[in-house]
PDB file of C-alpha atoms in Angstrom:
ATOM      1  CA  UNK N1081      49.160  95.818 136.664  1.00  0.00           C
ATOM      2  CA  UNK N1082      52.353  94.202 137.793  1.00  0.00           C
ATOM      3  CA  UNK N1083      51.954  91.561 135.135  1.00  0.00           C
ATOM      4  CA  UNK N1084      51.674  94.206 132.379  1.00  0.00           C
ATOM      5  CA  UNK N1085      54.801  95.948 133.683  1.00  0.00           C
ATOM      6  CA  UNK N1086      56.625  92.665 133.804  1.00  0.00           C
ATOM      7  CA  UNK N1087      55.721  91.934 130.217  1.00  0.00           C
ATOM      8  CA  UNK N1088      56.820  95.398 129.064  1.00  0.00           C
ATOM      9  CA  UNK N1089      60.049  94.983 130.940  1.00  0.00           C
ATOM     10  CA  UNK N1090      60.772  91.638 129.281  1.00  0.00           C
ATOM     11  CA  UNK N1091      59.985  93.128 125.848  1.00  0.00           C
ATOM     12  CA  UNK N1092      62.441  95.939 126.377  1.00  0.00           C
ATOM     13  CA  UNK N1093      65.121  93.534 127.491  1.00  0.00           C
ATOM     14  CA  UNK N1094      64.442  91.368 124.454  1.00  0.00           C
ATOM     15  CA  UNK N1095      64.727  94.333 122.149  1.00  0.00           C
ATOM     16  CA  UNK N1096      68.103  95.332 123.673  1.00  0.00           C
ATOM     17  CA  UNK N1097      69.404  91.763 123.208  1.00  0.00           C
ATOM     18  CA  UNK N1098      68.357  91.784 119.568  1.00  0.00           C
ATOM     19  CA  UNK N1099      69.984  95.191 119.020  1.00  0.00           C
ATOM     20  CA  UNK N1100      73.232  93.881 120.596  1.00  0.00           C
ATOM     21  CA  UNK N1101      73.188  90.833 118.429  1.00  0.00           C
ATOM     22  CA  UNK N1102      72.692  92.935 115.306  1.00  0.00           C
ATOM     23  CA  UNK N1103      75.605  95.146 116.271  1.00  0.00           C
ATOM     24  CA  UNK N1104      77.824  92.097 116.867  1.00  0.00           C
ATOM     25  CA  UNK N1105      76.817  90.654 113.525  1.00  0.00           C
ATOM     26  CA  UNK N1106      77.793  93.953 111.824  1.00  0.00           C
ATOM     27  CA  UNK N1107      81.128  93.937 113.667  1.00  0.00           C
ATOM     28  CA  UNK N1108      81.741  90.325 112.629  1.00  0.00           C
ATOM     29  CA  UNK N1109      81.251  91.396 108.962  1.00  0.00           C
ATOM     30  CA  UNK N1110      83.636  94.275 109.079  1.00  0.00           C
ATOM     31  CA  UNK N1111      86.715  93.690 106.986  1.00  0.00           C
ATOM     32  CA  UNK N1112      89.944  93.078 108.846  1.00  0.00           C
ATOM     33  CA  UNK N1113      92.000  96.295 109.152  1.00  0.00           C
ATOM     34  CA  UNK N1114      95.015  96.749 106.930  1.00  0.00           C
ATOM     35  CA  UNK N1115      97.974  97.484 109.168  1.00  0.00           C
ATOM     36  CA  UNK N1116     100.935  96.404 107.049  1.00  0.00           C
ATOM     37  CA  UNK N1117     102.426  97.553 103.730  1.00  0.00           C
ATOM     38  CA  UNK N1118     104.987  95.752 101.629  1.00  0.00           C
ATOM     39  CA  UNK N1119     107.522  97.795  99.587  1.00  0.00           C
ATOM     40  CA  UNK N1120     109.336  95.711  96.955  1.00  0.00           C
ATOM     41  CA  UNK N1121     112.753  97.314  96.640  1.00  0.00           C
ATOM     42  CA  UNK N1122     115.063  94.513  95.428  1.00  0.00           C
ATOM     43  CA  UNK N1123     114.985  95.353  91.689  1.00  0.00           C
ATOM     44  CA  UNK N1124     118.185  96.109  89.791  1.00  0.00           C
ATOM     45  CA  UNK N1125     117.088  99.525  88.602  1.00  0.00           C
ATOM     46  CA  UNK N1126     118.485  98.993  85.119  1.00  0.00           C
ATOM     47  CA  UNK N1127     116.552 101.867  83.589  1.00  0.00           C
ATOM     48  CA  UNK N1128     118.687 104.229  85.585  1.00  0.00           C
ATOM     49  CA  UNK N1129     122.100 102.765  84.895  1.00  0.00           C
ATOM     50  CA  UNK N1130     124.859 103.752  85.583  1.00  0.00           C
ATOM     51  CA  UNK N1131     123.392 105.781  88.531  1.00  0.00           C
ATOM     52  CA  UNK N1132     121.973 102.565  90.100  1.00  0.00           C
ATOM     53  CA  UNK N1133     125.058 100.401  89.627  1.00  0.00           C
ATOM     54  CA  UNK N1134     126.020 100.843  93.269  1.00  0.00           C
ATOM     55  CA  UNK N1135     123.127 102.868  94.694  1.00  0.00           C
ATOM     56  CA  UNK N1136     119.498 101.729  95.154  1.00  0.00           C
ATOM     57  CA  UNK N1137     117.065 103.232  92.647  1.00  0.00           C
ATOM     58  CA  UNK N1138     114.639 103.732  95.537  1.00  0.00           C
ATOM     59  CA  UNK N1139     117.118 106.162  97.092  1.00  0.00           C
ATOM     60  CA  UNK N1140     117.269 108.496  94.117  1.00  0.00           C
ATOM     61  CA  UNK N1141     116.422 111.975  95.457  1.00  0.00           C
ATOM     62  CA  UNK N1142     113.268 113.699  94.251  1.00  0.00           C
ATOM     63  CA  UNK N1143     114.195 117.252  95.175  1.00  0.00           C
ATOM     64  CA  UNK N1144     115.286 116.583  98.798  1.00  0.00           C
ATOM     65  CA  UNK N1145     113.812 113.162  99.728  1.00  0.00           C
ATOM     66  CA  UNK N1146     114.461 109.702  98.382  1.00  0.00           C
ATOM     67  CA  UNK N1147     111.681 108.098  96.294  1.00  0.00           C
ATOM     68  CA  UNK N1148     110.909 105.464  98.850  1.00  0.00           C
ATOM     69  CA  UNK N1149     110.389 108.014 101.603  1.00  0.00           C
ATOM     70  CA  UNK N1150     107.600 109.655  99.603  1.00  0.00           C
ATOM     71  CA  UNK N1151     105.792 106.360  99.399  1.00  0.00           C
ATOM     72  CA  UNK N1152     106.324 105.365 103.046  1.00  0.00           C
ATOM     73  CA  UNK N1153     104.965 108.785 104.034  1.00  0.00           C
ATOM     74  CA  UNK N1154     101.879 108.097 101.928  1.00  0.00           C
ATOM     75  CA  UNK N1155     101.455 104.746 103.727  1.00  0.00           C
ATOM     76  CA  UNK N1156     101.688 106.308 107.182  1.00  0.00           C
ATOM     77  CA  UNK N1157      99.307 109.072 106.243  1.00  0.00           C
ATOM     78  CA  UNK N1158      96.876 106.388 105.118  1.00  0.00           C
ATOM     79  CA  UNK N1159      96.944 104.660 108.533  1.00  0.00           C
ATOM     80  CA  UNK N1160      99.611 101.970 107.939  1.00  0.00           C
ATOM     81  CA  UNK N1161     101.454 100.929 111.091  1.00  0.00           C
ATOM     82  CA  UNK N1162     104.038  98.440 109.902  1.00  0.00           C
ATOM     83  CA  UNK N1163     106.288  98.865 106.855  1.00  0.00           C
ATOM     84  CA  UNK N1164     107.925  95.772 105.314  1.00  0.00           C
ATOM     85  CA  UNK N1165     110.647  96.488 102.821  1.00  0.00           C
ATOM     86  CA  UNK N1166     111.830  93.689 100.516  1.00  0.00           C
ATOM     87  CA  UNK N1167     115.508  94.324  99.804  1.00  0.00           C
ATOM     88  CA  UNK N1168     118.445  92.635  98.080  1.00  0.00           C
ATOM     89  CA  UNK N1169     122.134  92.975  97.611  1.00  0.00           C
ATOM     90  CA  UNK N1170     123.441  96.522  97.499  1.00  0.00           C
ATOM     91  CA  UNK N1171     120.324  97.990  99.214  1.00  0.00           C
ATOM     92  CA  UNK N1172     121.699  98.666 102.651  1.00  0.00           C
ATOM     93  CA  UNK N1173     121.322 102.394 102.146  1.00  0.00           C
ATOM     94  CA  UNK N1174     117.567 101.975 102.429  1.00  0.00           C
ATOM     95  CA  UNK N1175     117.926 100.379 105.871  1.00  0.00           C
ATOM     96  CA  UNK N1176     120.403 103.065 106.910  1.00  0.00           C
ATOM     97  CA  UNK N1177     117.944 105.825 105.821  1.00  0.00           C
ATOM     98  CA  UNK N1178     115.116 104.639 108.027  1.00  0.00           C
ATOM     99  CA  UNK N1179     117.422 103.790 110.985  1.00  0.00           C
ATOM    100  CA  UNK N1180     118.567 106.133 113.754  1.00  0.00           C
ATOM    101  CA  UNK N1181     121.800 107.954 112.854  1.00  0.00           C
ATOM    102  CA  UNK N1182     123.374 108.623 116.269  1.00  0.00           C
ATOM    103  CA  UNK N1183     126.534 110.283 114.850  1.00  0.00           C
ATOM    104  CA  UNK N1184     124.624 112.658 112.534  1.00  0.00           C
ATOM    105  CA  UNK N1185     122.138 113.542 115.276  1.00  0.00           C
ATOM    106  CA  UNK N1186     125.002 114.254 117.710  1.00  0.00           C
ATOM    107  CA  UNK N1187     126.675 116.599 115.191  1.00  0.00           C
ATOM    108  CA  UNK N1188     123.401 118.416 114.478  1.00  0.00           C
ATOM    109  CA  UNK N1189     122.744 118.776 118.199  1.00  0.00           C
ATOM    110  CA  UNK N1190     126.192 120.143 118.902  1.00  0.00           C
ATOM    111  CA  UNK N1191     125.902 122.681 116.102  1.00  0.00           C
ATOM    112  CA  UNK N1192     122.502 123.881 117.264  1.00  0.00           C
ATOM    113  CA  UNK N1193     120.711 122.766 114.127  1.00  0.00           C
ATOM    114  CA  UNK N1194     117.460 121.874 115.763  1.00  0.00           C
ATOM    115  CA  UNK N1195     115.290 122.004 112.642  1.00  0.00           C
ATOM    116  CA  UNK N1196     117.504 119.543 110.815  1.00  0.00           C
ATOM    117  CA  UNK N1197     117.724 117.340 113.876  1.00  0.00           C
ATOM    118  CA  UNK N1198     113.912 117.161 114.051  1.00  0.00           C
ATOM    119  CA  UNK N1199     113.758 116.366 110.323  1.00  0.00           C
ATOM    120  CA  UNK N1200     116.274 113.540 110.568  1.00  0.00           C
ATOM    121  CA  UNK N1201     114.690 112.052 113.675  1.00  0.00           C
ATOM    122  CA  UNK N1202     111.248 112.181 112.083  1.00  0.00           C
ATOM    123  CA  UNK N1203     112.400 109.735 109.426  1.00  0.00           C
ATOM    124  CA  UNK N1204     113.462 107.053 111.875  1.00  0.00           C
ATOM    125  CA  UNK N1205     110.384 107.591 113.996  1.00  0.00           C
ATOM    126  CA  UNK N1206     108.003 107.473 111.022  1.00  0.00           C
ATOM    127  CA  UNK N1207     106.893 103.841 111.256  1.00  0.00           C
ATOM    128  CA  UNK N1208     107.846 100.411 112.480  1.00  0.00           C
ATOM    129  CA  UNK N1209     110.101  99.090 109.656  1.00  0.00           C
ATOM    130  CA  UNK N1210     111.051  95.476 108.990  1.00  0.00           C
ATOM    131  CA  UNK N1211     113.207  94.026 106.226  1.00  0.00           C
ATOM    132  CA  UNK N1212     113.298  90.786 104.314  1.00  0.00           C
ATOM    133  CA  UNK N1213     115.720  89.793 101.538  1.00  0.00           C
ATOM    134  CA  UNK N1214     114.871  88.707  98.002  1.00  0.00           C
ATOM    135  CA  UNK N1215     117.967  86.718  96.925  1.00  0.00           C
ATOM    136  CA  UNK N1216     117.204  86.986  93.240  1.00  0.00           C
ATOM    137  CA  UNK N1217     115.162  89.557  91.315  1.00  0.00           C
ATOM    138  CA  UNK N1218     112.483  87.153  89.965  1.00  0.00           C
ATOM    139  CA  UNK N1219     109.564  89.548  89.476  1.00  0.00           C
ATOM    140  CA  UNK N1220     107.138  91.530  91.544  1.00  0.00           C
ATOM    141  CA  UNK N1221     105.071  88.463  92.530  1.00  0.00           C
ATOM    142  CA  UNK N1222     108.229  86.745  93.872  1.00  0.00           C
ATOM    143  CA  UNK N1223     109.223  89.875  95.778  1.00  0.00           C
ATOM    144  CA  UNK N1224     105.826  90.067  97.549  1.00  0.00           C
ATOM    145  CA  UNK N1225     105.997  86.388  98.374  1.00  0.00           C
ATOM    146  CA  UNK N1226     109.204  86.982 100.399  1.00  0.00           C
ATOM    147  CA  UNK N1227     107.119  89.053 102.855  1.00  0.00           C
ATOM    148  CA  UNK N1228     104.675  86.222 103.565  1.00  0.00           C
ATOM    149  CA  UNK N1229     105.992  85.359 107.106  1.00  0.00           C
ATOM    150  CA  UNK N1230     106.009  89.007 108.141  1.00  0.00           C
ATOM    151  CA  UNK N1231     102.530  89.696 106.754  1.00  0.00           C
ATOM    152  CA  UNK N1232     100.920  86.629 108.264  1.00  0.00           C
ATOM    153  CA  UNK N1233      97.236  85.945 107.833  1.00  0.00           C
ATOM    154  CA  UNK N1234      96.265  89.613 107.293  1.00  0.00           C
ATOM    155  CA  UNK N1235      95.214  91.798 104.390  1.00  0.00           C
ATOM    156  CA  UNK N1236      98.069  94.074 103.379  1.00  0.00           C
ATOM    157  CA  UNK N1237      99.031  96.889 101.004  1.00  0.00           C
ATOM    158  CA  UNK N1238     101.708  96.761  98.321  1.00  0.00           C
ATOM    159  CA  UNK N1239     103.327 100.025  97.240  1.00  0.00           C
ATOM    160  CA  UNK N1240     105.855 100.641  94.516  1.00  0.00           C
ATOM    161  CA  UNK N1241     108.251 103.550  94.852  1.00  0.00           C
ATOM    162  CA  UNK N1242     108.397 103.907  91.020  1.00  0.00           C
ATOM    163  CA  UNK N1243     104.909 105.415  91.229  1.00  0.00           C
ATOM    164  CA  UNK N1244     104.903 108.763  92.993  1.00  0.00           C
ATOM    165  CA  UNK N1245     101.313 110.012  93.365  1.00  0.00           C
ATOM    166  CA  UNK N1246     100.571 113.583  94.327  1.00  0.00           C
ATOM    167  CA  UNK N1247      97.066 113.836  95.713  1.00  0.00           C
ATOM    168  CA  UNK N1248      94.985 115.669  98.314  1.00  0.00           C
ATOM    169  CA  UNK N1249      93.815 112.347  99.797  1.00  0.00           C
ATOM    170  CA  UNK N1250      96.634 109.839  99.801  1.00  0.00           C
ATOM    171  CA  UNK N1251      96.200 107.341  96.968  1.00  0.00           C
ATOM    172  CA  UNK N1252      96.539 104.415  99.288  1.00  0.00           C
ATOM    173  CA  UNK N1253      93.799 105.847 101.535  1.00  0.00           C
ATOM    174  CA  UNK N1254      91.491 106.014  98.562  1.00  0.00           C
ATOM    175  CA  UNK N1255      92.076 102.239  98.009  1.00  0.00           C
ATOM    176  CA  UNK N1256      91.571 101.479 101.626  1.00  0.00           C
ATOM    177  CA  UNK N1257      88.202 103.208 101.610  1.00  0.00           C
ATOM    178  CA  UNK N1258      87.036 100.943  98.813  1.00  0.00           C
ATOM    179  CA  UNK N1259      88.490  97.794 100.516  1.00  0.00           C
ATOM    180  CA  UNK N1260      86.602  98.640 103.712  1.00  0.00           C
ATOM    181  CA  UNK N1261      83.378  99.127 101.747  1.00  0.00           C
ATOM    182  CA  UNK N1262      83.528  95.928  99.581  1.00  0.00           C
ATOM    183  CA  UNK N1263      85.769  93.693 101.813  1.00  0.00           C
ATOM    184  CA  UNK N1264      87.770  92.623  98.713  1.00  0.00           C
ATOM    185  CA  UNK N1265      91.192  93.134  97.138  1.00  0.00           C
ATOM    186  CA  UNK N1266      91.697  96.479  95.356  1.00  0.00           C
ATOM    187  CA  UNK N1267      94.161  97.835  92.785  1.00  0.00           C
ATOM    188  CA  UNK N1268      94.811 101.386  91.726  1.00  0.00           C
ATOM    189  CA  UNK N1269      94.137 102.251  88.114  1.00  0.00           C
ATOM    190  CA  UNK N1270      94.397 105.212  85.743  1.00  0.00           C
ATOM    191  CA  UNK N1271      93.621 105.792  82.053  1.00  0.00           C
ATOM    192  CA  UNK N1272      96.508 105.682  79.638  1.00  0.00           C
ATOM    193  CA  UNK N1273      96.397 106.458  75.985  1.00  0.00           C
ATOM    194  CA  UNK N1274      97.502 104.506  72.895  1.00  0.00           C
ATOM    195  CA  UNK N1275     100.492 102.243  72.932  1.00  0.00           C
ATOM    196  CA  UNK N1276     101.395 103.087  76.523  1.00  0.00           C
ATOM    197  CA  UNK N1277      98.989 100.411  77.810  1.00  0.00           C
ATOM    198  CA  UNK N1278     101.500  97.720  76.713  1.00  0.00           C
ATOM    199  CA  UNK N1279     103.771  98.855  79.578  1.00  0.00           C
ATOM    200  CA  UNK N1280     101.166  98.024  82.259  1.00  0.00           C
ATOM    201  CA  UNK N1281      98.700  95.399  83.377  1.00  0.00           C
ATOM    202  CA  UNK N1282      95.366  96.217  81.742  1.00  0.00           C
ATOM    203  CA  UNK N1283      91.904  95.742  83.261  1.00  0.00           C
ATOM    204  CA  UNK N1284      88.556  94.538  81.948  1.00  0.00           C
ATOM    205  CA  UNK N1285      85.942  96.060  84.224  1.00  0.00           C
ATOM    206  CA  UNK N1286      82.371  97.004  85.025  1.00  0.00           C
ATOM    207  CA  UNK N1287      81.956 100.434  86.781  1.00  0.00           C
ATOM    208  CA  UNK N1288      80.006 100.027  89.952  1.00  0.00           C
ATOM    209  CA  UNK N1289      80.240 103.669  91.113  1.00  0.00           C
ATOM    210  CA  UNK N1290      82.052 106.749  89.961  1.00  0.00           C
ATOM    211  CA  UNK N1291      85.719 105.785  89.647  1.00  0.00           C
ATOM    212  CA  UNK N1292      85.273 102.366  91.212  1.00  0.00           C
ATOM    213  CA  UNK N1293      85.198  99.189  89.097  1.00  0.00           C
ATOM    214  CA  UNK N1294      84.505  95.488  89.606  1.00  0.00           C
ATOM    215  CA  UNK N1295      87.369  93.703  87.803  1.00  0.00           C
ATOM    216  CA  UNK N1296      86.330  91.004  85.322  1.00  0.00           C
ATOM    217  CA  UNK N1297      89.784  90.186  84.025  1.00  0.00           C
ATOM    218  CA  UNK N1298      93.357  91.562  83.864  1.00  0.00           C
ATOM    219  CA  UNK N1299      96.137  91.105  81.321  1.00  0.00           C
ATOM    220  CA  UNK N1300      99.847  91.716  81.873  1.00  0.00           C
ATOM    221  CA  UNK N1301     101.434  94.098  79.314  1.00  0.00           C
ATOM    222  CA  UNK N1302      99.085  93.391  76.376  1.00  0.00           C
ATOM    223  CA  UNK N1303      99.599  94.468  72.827  1.00  0.00           C
ATOM    224  CA  UNK N1304      97.553  97.701  72.334  1.00  0.00           C
ATOM    225  CA  UNK N1305      95.134  95.875  70.032  1.00  0.00           C
ATOM    226  CA  UNK N1306      94.578  93.145  72.654  1.00  0.00           C
ATOM    227  CA  UNK N1307      94.072  95.461  75.673  1.00  0.00           C
ATOM    228  CA  UNK N1308      90.623  95.027  77.208  1.00  0.00           C
ATOM    229  CA  UNK N1309      90.526  98.754  78.088  1.00  0.00           C
ATOM    230  CA  UNK N1310      92.776 101.778  78.604  1.00  0.00           C
ATOM    231  CA  UNK N1311      92.669 101.265  82.398  1.00  0.00           C
ATOM    232  CA  UNK N1312      96.221 100.478  83.604  1.00  0.00           C
ATOM    233  CA  UNK N1313      97.186  98.910  86.928  1.00  0.00           C
ATOM    234  CA  UNK N1314      99.326 101.361  88.929  1.00  0.00           C
ATOM    235  CA  UNK N1315     101.649 100.506  91.833  1.00  0.00           C
ATOM    236  CA  UNK N1316      99.179 100.514  94.783  1.00  0.00           C
ATOM    237  CA  UNK N1317      97.437  97.306  95.830  1.00  0.00           C
ATOM    238  CA  UNK N1318      95.354  96.026  98.760  1.00  0.00           C
ATOM    239  CA  UNK N1319      95.717  92.263  98.795  1.00  0.00           C
ATOM    240  CA  UNK N1320      94.344  89.491 100.999  1.00  0.00           C
ATOM    241  CA  UNK N1321      96.600  86.698 102.351  1.00  0.00           C
ATOM    242  CA  UNK N1322      95.218  84.146  99.950  1.00  0.00           C
ATOM    243  CA  UNK N1323      97.245  85.796  97.264  1.00  0.00           C
ATOM    244  CA  UNK N1324     100.377  84.071  98.611  1.00  0.00           C
ATOM    245  CA  UNK N1325      99.092  80.620  97.569  1.00  0.00           C
ATOM    246  CA  UNK N1326      98.314  81.979  94.135  1.00  0.00           C
ATOM    247  CA  UNK N1327     101.800  83.396  93.769  1.00  0.00           C
ATOM    248  CA  UNK N1328     103.294  80.078  94.826  1.00  0.00           C
ATOM    249  CA  UNK N1329     101.237  78.271  92.120  1.00  0.00           C
ATOM    250  CA  UNK N1330     101.995  80.832  89.376  1.00  0.00           C
ATOM    251  CA  UNK N1331     104.254  79.595  86.618  1.00  0.00           C
ATOM    252  CA  UNK N1332     107.204  81.880  85.945  1.00  0.00           C
ATOM    253  CA  UNK N1333     107.199  83.696  82.606  1.00  0.00           C
ATOM    254  CA  UNK N1334     109.645  83.476  79.705  1.00  0.00           C
ATOM    255  CA  UNK N1335     112.475  85.209  81.608  1.00  0.00           C
ATOM    256  CA  UNK N1336     111.806  83.351  84.852  1.00  0.00           C
ATOM    257  CA  UNK N1337     109.851  86.076  86.617  1.00  0.00           C
ATOM    258  CA  UNK N1338     106.627  85.616  88.621  1.00  0.00           C
ATOM    259  CA  UNK N1339     104.215  88.429  87.844  1.00  0.00           C
ATOM    260  CA  UNK N1340     101.717  89.576  90.451  1.00  0.00           C
ATOM    261  CA  UNK N1341      99.182  90.203  87.743  1.00  0.00           C
ATOM    262  CA  UNK N1342      99.135  86.495  86.930  1.00  0.00           C
ATOM    263  CA  UNK N1343      98.587  85.590  90.580  1.00  0.00           C
ATOM    264  CA  UNK N1344      95.821  88.194  90.960  1.00  0.00           C
ATOM    265  CA  UNK N1345      94.159  86.920  87.787  1.00  0.00           C
ATOM    266  CA  UNK N1346      94.093  83.384  89.295  1.00  0.00           C
ATOM    267  CA  UNK N1347      92.641  84.750  92.571  1.00  0.00           C
ATOM    268  CA  UNK N1348      90.022  86.706  90.571  1.00  0.00           C
ATOM    269  CA  UNK N1349      88.414  83.360  89.590  1.00  0.00           C
ATOM    270  CA  UNK N1350      87.731  82.704  93.330  1.00  0.00           C
ATOM    271  CA  UNK N1351      86.775  86.107  94.706  1.00  0.00           C
ATOM    272  CA  UNK N1352      85.721  89.633  93.773  1.00  0.00           C
ATOM    273  CA  UNK N1353      88.352  92.190  92.879  1.00  0.00           C
ATOM    274  CA  UNK N1354      87.949  95.987  92.621  1.00  0.00           C
ATOM    275  CA  UNK N1355      89.854  98.836  91.028  1.00  0.00           C
ATOM    276  CA  UNK N1356      89.941 102.506  91.991  1.00  0.00           C
ATOM    277  CA  UNK N1357      90.644 105.273  89.447  1.00  0.00           C
ATOM    278  CA  UNK N1358      92.451 107.388  92.075  1.00  0.00           C
ATOM    279  CA  UNK N1359      92.332 111.157  92.253  1.00  0.00           C
ATOM    280  CA  UNK N1360      95.737 112.723  91.880  1.00  0.00           C
ATOM    281  CA  UNK N1361      98.707 112.988  89.562  1.00  0.00           C
ATOM    282  CA  UNK N1362     100.970 110.001  89.079  1.00  0.00           C
ATOM    283  CA  UNK N1363     104.606 110.330  88.089  1.00  0.00           C
ATOM    284  CA  UNK N1364     106.645 107.477  86.653  1.00  0.00           C
ATOM    285  CA  UNK N1365     109.754 107.984  88.728  1.00  0.00           C
ATOM    286  CA  UNK N1366     111.176 104.705  87.504  1.00  0.00           C
ATOM    287  CA  UNK N1367     111.689 106.290  84.073  1.00  0.00           C
ATOM    288  CA  UNK N1368     114.309 108.931  83.361  1.00  0.00           C
ATOM    289  CA  UNK N1369     111.874 111.335  81.655  1.00  0.00           C
ATOM    290  CA  UNK N1370     109.206 110.719  84.233  1.00  0.00           C
ATOM    291  CA  UNK N1371     111.718 111.331  87.008  1.00  0.00           C
ATOM    292  CA  UNK N1372     112.792 114.666  85.483  1.00  0.00           C
ATOM    293  CA  UNK N1373     109.172 115.748  85.112  1.00  0.00           C
ATOM    294  CA  UNK N1374     108.510 114.834  88.744  1.00  0.00           C
ATOM    295  CA  UNK N1375     111.563 116.767  89.817  1.00  0.00           C
ATOM    296  CA  UNK N1376     110.353 119.925  88.120  1.00  0.00           C
ATOM    297  CA  UNK N1377     106.843 119.584  89.443  1.00  0.00           C
ATOM    298  CA  UNK N1378     107.916 118.850  93.045  1.00  0.00           C
ATOM    299  CA  UNK N1379     110.547 121.668  92.826  1.00  0.00           C
ATOM    300  CA  UNK N1380     107.792 124.057  92.003  1.00  0.00           C
ATOM    301  CA  UNK N1381     105.892 122.877  95.049  1.00  0.00           C
ATOM    302  CA  UNK N1382     108.862 123.308  97.415  1.00  0.00           C
ATOM    303  CA  UNK N1383     108.303 126.401  99.467  1.00  0.00           C
ATOM    304  CA  UNK N1384     111.993 127.330  99.812  1.00  0.00           C
ATOM    305  CA  UNK N1385     112.926 126.664  96.153  1.00  0.00           C
ATOM    306  CA  UNK N1386     109.784 127.607  94.218  1.00  0.00           C
ATOM    307  CA  UNK N1387     110.385 131.400  93.646  1.00  0.00           C
ATOM    308  CA  UNK N1388     113.951 131.149  92.304  1.00  0.00           C
ATOM    309  CA  UNK N1389     113.328 127.859  90.528  1.00  0.00           C
ATOM    310  CA  UNK N1390     110.231 129.218  88.719  1.00  0.00           C
ATOM    311  CA  UNK N1391     112.260 132.262  87.697  1.00  0.00           C
ATOM    312  CA  UNK N1392     114.979 130.035  86.310  1.00  0.00           C
ATOM    313  CA  UNK N1393     112.464 127.973  84.328  1.00  0.00           C
ATOM    314  CA  UNK N1394     111.048 131.116  82.808  1.00  0.00           C
ATOM    315  CA  UNK N1395     114.515 132.141  81.679  1.00  0.00           C
ATOM    316  CA  UNK N1396     114.699 128.914  79.616  1.00  0.00           C
ATOM    317  CA  UNK N1397     111.854 129.940  77.224  1.00  0.00           C
ATOM    318  CA  UNK N1398     114.293 130.611  74.495  1.00  0.00           C
ATOM    319  CA  UNK N1399     115.377 126.957  74.375  1.00  0.00           C
TER     320      UNK N1399
END
């Protein structure tokens, strides 16, 4: 009898060992967590001249917050812990915005403006923010490359403040969910109509599930007739650290810029890439008309401004 019990005991122990090994194997295959996000912010903002001659485009106010704050808030809401902002000359206002403002906080405290004090302090406490300089504006790929030392050997997000995305689930979170499922780089995409595709990178894809695509090829700003689809790359990316070598090996274009689409296309030959047709509304805040549209839409969502602003807009029907 003891022999039978001993055999049963050994079988149970063996099963437990096998279960633990299986669990460890599953853990070993889990993709590395994305903790960092890179925010290229060294561009010259020429589409908004003269407003951006001395002020960063990223600090243009959409109702009552600068553009870059909307995107940093999206990153934090998606689980990002470390924010890396790539800046250049004339961009010190960005650093000041996310820093502690002792003088302003002291004034607000003395005047008993507790709500404003909390609002201001929340900005500096939002995330751990680091900065790196891009000495020349040589394209998005070059800007991302400047963050290589701060990113290290980790997957990371890239977020462009030109693209403001209003969605129930943060757009970056939607990309992260796909990254965690497929353990591969992911880009955001949306459908655009007609000639507009020539302003974006365009994707050639196979749909693998609703709204999720396996990327076969990508083309930077194609002529409408040459576009492989109407799916455009939008300013949210999850990239793996091997992208840095591809950026380094990418030949600059005609005006000396290194495009991230070219580097991703090279990496696509070596590993799988996915795209997510995100749920939400995207506003092109890097364009004057898009910025105005976003201002109206976000103004109508602002709880303090909405009633009077809506009434004002109704009064303009005669225009």
